[in-house]
mmCIF file of C-alpha atoms in Angstrom:
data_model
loop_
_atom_site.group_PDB
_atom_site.id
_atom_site.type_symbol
_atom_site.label_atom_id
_atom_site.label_comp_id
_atom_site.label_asym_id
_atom_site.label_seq_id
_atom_site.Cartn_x
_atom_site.Cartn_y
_atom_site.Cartn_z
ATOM 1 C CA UNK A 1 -17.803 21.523 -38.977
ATOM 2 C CA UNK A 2 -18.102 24.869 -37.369
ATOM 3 C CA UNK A 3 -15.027 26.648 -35.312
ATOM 4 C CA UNK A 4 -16.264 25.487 -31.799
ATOM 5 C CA UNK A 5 -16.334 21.493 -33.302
ATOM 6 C CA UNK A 6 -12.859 22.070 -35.005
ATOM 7 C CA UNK A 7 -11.309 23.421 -31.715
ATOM 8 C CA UNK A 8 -12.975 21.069 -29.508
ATOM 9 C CA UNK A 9 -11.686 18.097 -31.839
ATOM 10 C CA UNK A 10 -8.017 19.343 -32.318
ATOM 11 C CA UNK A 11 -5.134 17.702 -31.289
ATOM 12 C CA UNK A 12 -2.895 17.695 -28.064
ATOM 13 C CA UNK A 13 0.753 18.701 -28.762
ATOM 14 C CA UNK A 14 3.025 16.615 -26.357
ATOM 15 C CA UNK A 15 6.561 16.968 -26.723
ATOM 16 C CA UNK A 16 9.613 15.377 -24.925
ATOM 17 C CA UNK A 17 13.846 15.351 -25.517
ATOM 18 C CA UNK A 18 13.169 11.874 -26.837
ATOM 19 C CA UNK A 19 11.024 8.605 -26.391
ATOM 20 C CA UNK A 20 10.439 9.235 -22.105
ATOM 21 C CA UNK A 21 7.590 11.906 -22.954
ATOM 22 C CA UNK A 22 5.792 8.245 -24.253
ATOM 23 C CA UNK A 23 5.343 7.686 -20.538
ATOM 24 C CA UNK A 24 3.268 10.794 -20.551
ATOM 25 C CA UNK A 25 1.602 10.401 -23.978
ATOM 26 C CA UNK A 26 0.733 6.745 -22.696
ATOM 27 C CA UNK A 27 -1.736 8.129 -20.121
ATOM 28 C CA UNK A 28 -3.147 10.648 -22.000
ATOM 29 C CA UNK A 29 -4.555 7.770 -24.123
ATOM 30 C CA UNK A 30 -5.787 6.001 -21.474
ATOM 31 C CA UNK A 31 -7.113 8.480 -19.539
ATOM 32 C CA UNK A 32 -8.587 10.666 -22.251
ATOM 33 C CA UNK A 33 -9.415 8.458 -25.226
ATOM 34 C CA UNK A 34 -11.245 10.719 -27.629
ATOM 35 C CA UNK A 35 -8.247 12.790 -27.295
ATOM 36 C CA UNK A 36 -6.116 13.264 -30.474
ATOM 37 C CA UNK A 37 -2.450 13.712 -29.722
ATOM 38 C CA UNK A 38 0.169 14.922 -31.726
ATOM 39 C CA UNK A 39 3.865 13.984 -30.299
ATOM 40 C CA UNK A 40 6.921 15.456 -31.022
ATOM 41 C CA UNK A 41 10.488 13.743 -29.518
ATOM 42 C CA UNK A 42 13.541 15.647 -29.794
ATOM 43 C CA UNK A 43 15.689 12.920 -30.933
ATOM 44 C CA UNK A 44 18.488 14.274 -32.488
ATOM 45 C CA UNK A 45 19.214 16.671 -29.554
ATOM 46 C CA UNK A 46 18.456 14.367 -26.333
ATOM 47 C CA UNK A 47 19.249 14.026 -23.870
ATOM 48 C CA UNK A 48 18.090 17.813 -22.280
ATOM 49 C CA UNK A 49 19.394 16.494 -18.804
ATOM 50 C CA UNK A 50 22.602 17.631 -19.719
ATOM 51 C CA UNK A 51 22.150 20.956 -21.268
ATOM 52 C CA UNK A 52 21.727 24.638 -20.200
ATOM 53 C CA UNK A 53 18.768 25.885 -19.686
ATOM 54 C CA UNK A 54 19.134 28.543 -21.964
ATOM 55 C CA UNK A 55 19.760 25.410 -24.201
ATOM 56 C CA UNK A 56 17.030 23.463 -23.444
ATOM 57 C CA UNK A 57 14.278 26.847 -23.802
ATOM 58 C CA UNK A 58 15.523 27.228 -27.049
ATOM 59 C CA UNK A 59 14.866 24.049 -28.301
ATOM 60 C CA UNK A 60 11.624 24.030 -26.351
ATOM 61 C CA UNK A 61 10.373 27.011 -28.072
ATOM 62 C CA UNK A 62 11.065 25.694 -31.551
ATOM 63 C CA UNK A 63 8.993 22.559 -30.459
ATOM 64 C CA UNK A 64 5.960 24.154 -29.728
ATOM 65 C CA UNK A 65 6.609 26.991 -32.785
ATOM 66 C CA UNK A 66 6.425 23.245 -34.812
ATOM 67 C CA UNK A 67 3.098 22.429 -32.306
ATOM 68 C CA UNK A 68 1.384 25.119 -33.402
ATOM 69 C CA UNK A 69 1.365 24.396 -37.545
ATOM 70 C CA UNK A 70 -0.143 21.132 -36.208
ATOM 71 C CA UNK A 71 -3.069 23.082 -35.160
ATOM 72 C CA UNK A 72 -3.103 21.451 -31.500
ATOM 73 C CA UNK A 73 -5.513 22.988 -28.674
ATOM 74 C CA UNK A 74 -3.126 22.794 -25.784
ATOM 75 C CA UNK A 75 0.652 21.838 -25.245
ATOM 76 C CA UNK A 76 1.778 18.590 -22.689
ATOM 77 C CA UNK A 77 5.843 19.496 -22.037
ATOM 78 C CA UNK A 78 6.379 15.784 -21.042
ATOM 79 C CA UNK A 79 10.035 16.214 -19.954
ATOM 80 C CA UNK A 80 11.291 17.103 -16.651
ATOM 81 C CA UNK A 81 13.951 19.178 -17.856
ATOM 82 C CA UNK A 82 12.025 21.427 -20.135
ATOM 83 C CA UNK A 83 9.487 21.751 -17.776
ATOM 84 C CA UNK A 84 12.106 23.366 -14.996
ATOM 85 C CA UNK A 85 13.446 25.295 -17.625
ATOM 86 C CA UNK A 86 11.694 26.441 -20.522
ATOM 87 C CA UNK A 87 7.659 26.249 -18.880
ATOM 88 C CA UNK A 88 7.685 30.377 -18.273
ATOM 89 C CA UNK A 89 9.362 31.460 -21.617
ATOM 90 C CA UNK A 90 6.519 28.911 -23.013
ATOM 91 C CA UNK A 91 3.492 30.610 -21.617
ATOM 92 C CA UNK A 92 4.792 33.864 -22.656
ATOM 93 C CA UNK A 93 5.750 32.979 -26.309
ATOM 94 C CA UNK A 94 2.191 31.490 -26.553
ATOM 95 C CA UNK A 95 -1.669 31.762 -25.574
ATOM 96 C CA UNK A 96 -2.247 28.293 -26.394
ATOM 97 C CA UNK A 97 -2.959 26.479 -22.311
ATOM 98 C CA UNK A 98 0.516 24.496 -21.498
ATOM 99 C CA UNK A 99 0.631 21.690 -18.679
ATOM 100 C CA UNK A 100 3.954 20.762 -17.497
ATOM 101 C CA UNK A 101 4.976 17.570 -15.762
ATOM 102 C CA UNK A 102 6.512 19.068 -12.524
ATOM 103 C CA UNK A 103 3.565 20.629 -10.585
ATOM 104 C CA UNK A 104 0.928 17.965 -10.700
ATOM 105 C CA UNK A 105 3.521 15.754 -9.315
ATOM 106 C CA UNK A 106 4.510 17.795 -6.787
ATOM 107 C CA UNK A 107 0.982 18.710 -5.999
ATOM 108 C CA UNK A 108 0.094 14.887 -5.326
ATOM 109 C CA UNK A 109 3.726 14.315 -3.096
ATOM 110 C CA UNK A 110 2.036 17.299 -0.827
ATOM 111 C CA UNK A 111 -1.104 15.126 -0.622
ATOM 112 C CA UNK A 112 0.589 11.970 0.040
ATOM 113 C CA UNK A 113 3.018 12.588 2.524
ATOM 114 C CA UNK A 114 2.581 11.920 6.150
ATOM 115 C CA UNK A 115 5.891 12.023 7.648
ATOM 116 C CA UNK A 116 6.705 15.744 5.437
ATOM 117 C CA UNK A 117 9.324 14.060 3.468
ATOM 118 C CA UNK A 118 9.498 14.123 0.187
ATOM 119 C CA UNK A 119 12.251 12.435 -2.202
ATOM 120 C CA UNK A 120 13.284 13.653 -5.958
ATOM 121 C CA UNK A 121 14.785 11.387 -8.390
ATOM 122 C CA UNK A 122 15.657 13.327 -12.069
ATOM 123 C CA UNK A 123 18.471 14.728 -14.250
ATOM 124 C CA UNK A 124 20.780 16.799 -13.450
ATOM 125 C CA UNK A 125 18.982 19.861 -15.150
ATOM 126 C CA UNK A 126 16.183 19.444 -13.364
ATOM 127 C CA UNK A 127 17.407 18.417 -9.829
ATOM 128 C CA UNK A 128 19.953 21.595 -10.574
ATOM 129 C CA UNK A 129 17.064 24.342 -11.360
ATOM 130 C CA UNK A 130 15.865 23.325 -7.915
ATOM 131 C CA UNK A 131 11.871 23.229 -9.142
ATOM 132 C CA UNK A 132 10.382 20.410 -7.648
ATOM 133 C CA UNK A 133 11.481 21.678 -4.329
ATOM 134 C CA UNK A 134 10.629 25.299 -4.826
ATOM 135 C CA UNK A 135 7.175 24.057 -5.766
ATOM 136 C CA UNK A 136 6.619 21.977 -2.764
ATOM 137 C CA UNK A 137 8.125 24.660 -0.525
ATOM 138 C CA UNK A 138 5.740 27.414 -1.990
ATOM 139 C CA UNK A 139 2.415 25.182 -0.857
ATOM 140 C CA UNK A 140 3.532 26.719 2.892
ATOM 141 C CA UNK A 141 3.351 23.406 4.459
ATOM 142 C CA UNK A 142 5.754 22.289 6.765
ATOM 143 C CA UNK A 143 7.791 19.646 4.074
ATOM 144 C CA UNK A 144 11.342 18.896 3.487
ATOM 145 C CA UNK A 145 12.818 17.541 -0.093
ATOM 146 C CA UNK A 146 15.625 15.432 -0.465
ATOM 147 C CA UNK A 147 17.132 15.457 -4.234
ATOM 148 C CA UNK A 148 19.264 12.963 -6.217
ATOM 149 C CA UNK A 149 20.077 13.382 -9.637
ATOM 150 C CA UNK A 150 20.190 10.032 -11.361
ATOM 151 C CA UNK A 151 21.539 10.479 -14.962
ATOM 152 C CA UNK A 152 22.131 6.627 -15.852
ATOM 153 C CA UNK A 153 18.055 6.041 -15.609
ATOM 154 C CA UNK A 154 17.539 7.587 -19.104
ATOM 155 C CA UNK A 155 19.530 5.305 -20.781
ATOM 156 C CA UNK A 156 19.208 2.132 -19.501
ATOM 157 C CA UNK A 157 15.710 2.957 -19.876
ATOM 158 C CA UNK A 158 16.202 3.325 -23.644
ATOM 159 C CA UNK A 159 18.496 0.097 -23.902
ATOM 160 C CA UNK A 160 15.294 -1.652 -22.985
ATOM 161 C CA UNK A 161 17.017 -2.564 -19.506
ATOM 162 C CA UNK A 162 13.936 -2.268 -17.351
ATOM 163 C CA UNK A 163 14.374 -5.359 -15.215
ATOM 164 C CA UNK A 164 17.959 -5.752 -15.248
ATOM 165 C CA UNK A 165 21.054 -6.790 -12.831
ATOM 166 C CA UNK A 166 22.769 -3.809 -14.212
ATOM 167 C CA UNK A 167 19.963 -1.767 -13.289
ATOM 168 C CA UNK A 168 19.305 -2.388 -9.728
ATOM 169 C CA UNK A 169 22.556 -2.253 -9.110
ATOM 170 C CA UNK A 170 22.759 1.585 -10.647
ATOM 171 C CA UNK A 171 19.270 1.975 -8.577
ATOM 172 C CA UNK A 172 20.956 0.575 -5.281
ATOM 173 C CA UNK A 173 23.582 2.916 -5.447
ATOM 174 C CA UNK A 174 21.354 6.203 -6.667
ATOM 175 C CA UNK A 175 18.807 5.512 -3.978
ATOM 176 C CA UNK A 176 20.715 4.404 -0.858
ATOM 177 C CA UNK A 177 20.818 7.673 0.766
ATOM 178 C CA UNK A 178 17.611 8.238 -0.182
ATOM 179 C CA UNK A 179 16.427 5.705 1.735
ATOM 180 C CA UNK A 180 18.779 6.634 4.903
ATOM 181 C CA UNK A 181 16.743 9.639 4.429
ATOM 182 C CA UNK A 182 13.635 8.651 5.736
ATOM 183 C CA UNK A 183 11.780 9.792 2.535
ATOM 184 C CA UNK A 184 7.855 8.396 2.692
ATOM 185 C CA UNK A 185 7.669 9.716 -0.677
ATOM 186 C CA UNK A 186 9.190 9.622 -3.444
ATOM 187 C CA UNK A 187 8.626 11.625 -7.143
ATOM 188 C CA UNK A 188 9.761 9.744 -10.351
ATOM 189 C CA UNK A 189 10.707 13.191 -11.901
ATOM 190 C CA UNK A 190 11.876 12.058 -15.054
ATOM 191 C CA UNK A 191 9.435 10.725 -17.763
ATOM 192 C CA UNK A 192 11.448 8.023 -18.100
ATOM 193 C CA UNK A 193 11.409 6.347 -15.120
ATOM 194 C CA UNK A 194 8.012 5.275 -14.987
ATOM 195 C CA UNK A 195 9.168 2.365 -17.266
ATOM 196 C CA UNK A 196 11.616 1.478 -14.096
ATOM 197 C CA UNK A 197 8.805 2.065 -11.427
ATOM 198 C CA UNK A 198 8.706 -1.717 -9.863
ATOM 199 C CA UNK A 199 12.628 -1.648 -9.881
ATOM 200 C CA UNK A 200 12.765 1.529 -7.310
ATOM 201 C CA UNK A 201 9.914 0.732 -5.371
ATOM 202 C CA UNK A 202 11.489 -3.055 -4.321
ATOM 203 C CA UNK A 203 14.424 -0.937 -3.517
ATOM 204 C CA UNK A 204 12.674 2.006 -1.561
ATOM 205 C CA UNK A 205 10.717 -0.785 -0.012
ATOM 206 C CA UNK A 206 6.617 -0.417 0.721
ATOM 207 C CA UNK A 207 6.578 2.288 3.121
ATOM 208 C CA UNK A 208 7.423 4.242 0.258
ATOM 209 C CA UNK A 209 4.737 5.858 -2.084
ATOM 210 C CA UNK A 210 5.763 5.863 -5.577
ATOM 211 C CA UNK A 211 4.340 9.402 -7.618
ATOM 212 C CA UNK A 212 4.526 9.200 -11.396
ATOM 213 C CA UNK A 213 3.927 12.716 -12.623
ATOM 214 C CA UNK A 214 2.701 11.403 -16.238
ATOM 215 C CA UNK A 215 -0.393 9.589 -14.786
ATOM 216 C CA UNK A 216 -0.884 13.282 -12.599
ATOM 217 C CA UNK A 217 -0.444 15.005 -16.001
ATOM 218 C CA UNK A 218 -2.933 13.048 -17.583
ATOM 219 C CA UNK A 219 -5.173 14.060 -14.519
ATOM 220 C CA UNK A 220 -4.228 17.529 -14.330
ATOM 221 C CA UNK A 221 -4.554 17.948 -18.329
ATOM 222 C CA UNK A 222 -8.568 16.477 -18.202
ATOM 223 C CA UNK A 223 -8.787 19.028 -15.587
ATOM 224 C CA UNK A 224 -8.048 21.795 -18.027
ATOM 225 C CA UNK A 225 -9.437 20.616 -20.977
ATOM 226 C CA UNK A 226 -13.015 20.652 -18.477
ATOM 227 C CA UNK A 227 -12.221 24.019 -17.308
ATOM 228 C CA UNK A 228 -11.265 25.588 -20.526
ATOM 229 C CA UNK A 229 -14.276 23.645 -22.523
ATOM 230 C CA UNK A 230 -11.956 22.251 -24.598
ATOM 231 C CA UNK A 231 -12.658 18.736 -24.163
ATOM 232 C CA UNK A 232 -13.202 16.376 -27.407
ATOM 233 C CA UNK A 233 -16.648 15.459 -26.746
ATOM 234 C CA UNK A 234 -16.472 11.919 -28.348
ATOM 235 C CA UNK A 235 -13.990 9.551 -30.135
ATOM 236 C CA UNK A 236 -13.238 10.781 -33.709
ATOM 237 C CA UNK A 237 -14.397 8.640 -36.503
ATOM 238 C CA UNK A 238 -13.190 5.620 -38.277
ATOM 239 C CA UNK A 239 -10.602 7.115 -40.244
ATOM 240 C CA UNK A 240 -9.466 9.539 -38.104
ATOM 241 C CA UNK A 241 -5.854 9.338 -37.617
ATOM 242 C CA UNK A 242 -6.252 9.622 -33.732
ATOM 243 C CA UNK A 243 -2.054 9.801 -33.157
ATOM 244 C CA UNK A 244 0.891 11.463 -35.038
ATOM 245 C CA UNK A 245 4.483 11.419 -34.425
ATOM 246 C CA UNK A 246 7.247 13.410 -35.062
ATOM 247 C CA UNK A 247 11.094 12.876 -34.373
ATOM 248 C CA UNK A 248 13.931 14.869 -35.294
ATOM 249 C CA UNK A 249 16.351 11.766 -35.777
ATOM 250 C CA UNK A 250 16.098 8.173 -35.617
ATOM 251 C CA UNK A 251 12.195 7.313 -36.722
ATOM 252 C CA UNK A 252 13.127 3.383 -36.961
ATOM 253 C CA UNK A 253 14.419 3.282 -33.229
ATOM 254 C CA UNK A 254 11.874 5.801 -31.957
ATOM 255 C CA UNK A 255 8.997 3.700 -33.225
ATOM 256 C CA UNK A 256 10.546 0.400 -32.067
ATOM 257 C CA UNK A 257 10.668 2.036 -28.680
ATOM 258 C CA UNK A 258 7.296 3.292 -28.948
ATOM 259 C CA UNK A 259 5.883 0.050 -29.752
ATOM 260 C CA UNK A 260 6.927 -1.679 -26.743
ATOM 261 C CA UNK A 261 5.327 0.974 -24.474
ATOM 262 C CA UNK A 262 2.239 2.346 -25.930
ATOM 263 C CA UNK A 263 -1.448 0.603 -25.980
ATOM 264 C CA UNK A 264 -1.715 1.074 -29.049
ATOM 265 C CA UNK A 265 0.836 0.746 -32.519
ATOM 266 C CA UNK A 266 2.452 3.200 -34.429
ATOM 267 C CA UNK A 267 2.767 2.533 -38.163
ATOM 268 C CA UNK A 268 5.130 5.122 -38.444
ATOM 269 C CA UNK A 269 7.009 8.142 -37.263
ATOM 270 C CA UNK A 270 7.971 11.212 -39.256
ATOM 271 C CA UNK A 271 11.406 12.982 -39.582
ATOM 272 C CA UNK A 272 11.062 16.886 -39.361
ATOM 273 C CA UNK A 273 13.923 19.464 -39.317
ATOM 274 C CA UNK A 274 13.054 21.443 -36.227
ATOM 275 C CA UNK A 275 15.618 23.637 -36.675
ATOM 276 C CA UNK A 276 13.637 25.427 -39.230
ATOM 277 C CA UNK A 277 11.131 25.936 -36.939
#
């Protein structure tokens, strides 16, 4: 295999604060299948909501320092949080390409809106470092965004509470003013909530279009794969070991997690200490 084959057929690294970056890694397999993708959840150190963002860059840059012994072609940050507040640090500690969550999703709010309205729903670090609304506000068009942090999502998410009491009564509350608001859009800016999609859109009601940035990522990361020529050109062979994960803490409960989301199962999921890295 010559240097051109071996690059085209490396992995993608895809990393997250903990299991909501599966969202992301979910429709990379779908939409990209002769992609190999190499995941790495921060599970010992989530949530990133929470944290500084000085915080949450260092831990980011360990990540992909870990990414890069994998060999991987490109770099996925599949977390809101790191995205807002690690992404520039990233593309200067690197010259590997590196898609983050946050602009293709507010790329496709831009093209969806009608009524120049555009809702944010996300952690406190990221509804904090303001970036889904400077991004929107930079396209020049004539848009306003409304912002709610909504911190219980992430775990009632990972308690497996998708279609819950407990969690449309949490969602009633979050999104209430939200809907007073007169959002027509609305951006799921947390990789997590994907999993609670049909949840906030009976609450937001139809009017209201739904964006999940991991299905843009997905999009947006074909795009660049095309562009660069980095593409895997067709599925790897029998044998191959198309997907690898990595945790920091908690393998058993990461795979169980993983399991219940992904197309496709994970036999296993190995323990790293990424503070070496």
């Amino acid at each position: 295999m010559n240097d051109k084959e071996m690059l085209h057929n490396a992995p993608i690294g895809v990393f997250d604060s903990g299991v909501g970056g599966l969202t992301v890694a979910r429709e990379i397999m779908r939409q990209l299948p002769n992609e190999r993708i190499v995941y790495f959840g921060d599970t010992a150190r989530v949530p990133y909501g929470s944290k500084s963002p000085e915080t949450i860059t260092r831990y980011s840059s360990q990540i992909v320092r870990f990414l890069q012994t994998q060999q991987v072609k490109a770099i996925v940050i599949a977390c809101n949080s790191a995205s807002a507040c690690a992404l520039e640090t990233l593309e200067e500690e690197t010259n590997l390409p590196i898609i983050d969550v946050v602009r293709p999703g507010a790329r496709t709010a831009l093209e969806t809106t009608v009524n120049g309205k555009i809702g944010v729903i996300a952690t406190e670090a990221t509804i904090c470092s303001g970036i889904y609304k400077r991004y929107i506000e930079e396209s020049g068009k004539s848009v306003s965004t409304i912002s709610k942090a909504c911190p219980l999502f992430v775990p009632l998410v990972e308690e497996g509470l998708w279609e819950d009491p407990v969690t449309d009564e949490i969602a009633g509350r979050y999104l209430a003013e939200l809907i007073d608001s007169g959002i027509d859009t609305l951006i799921l800016g947390c990789t997590h909530y994907p999993l609670i999609r049909s949840t906030v859109g009976r609450i937001m009601g139809e009017k209201v279009c739904l964006v999940n940035p991991a299905y843009e990522t997905a999009r947006a990361l074909k795009q660049l794969l095309e562009k660069k020529g980095l593409e895997s050109e067709k599925r790897p062979g029998l044998g191959t070991e198309l997907y690898r994960f990595f945790v920091s803490d908690a393998a058993d409960k990461f795979q169980k997690f993983a399991n219940s989301i992904l197309p496709y199962g994970i036999l296993s999921a190995k323990v790293i200490n990424i503070e070496e890295f």
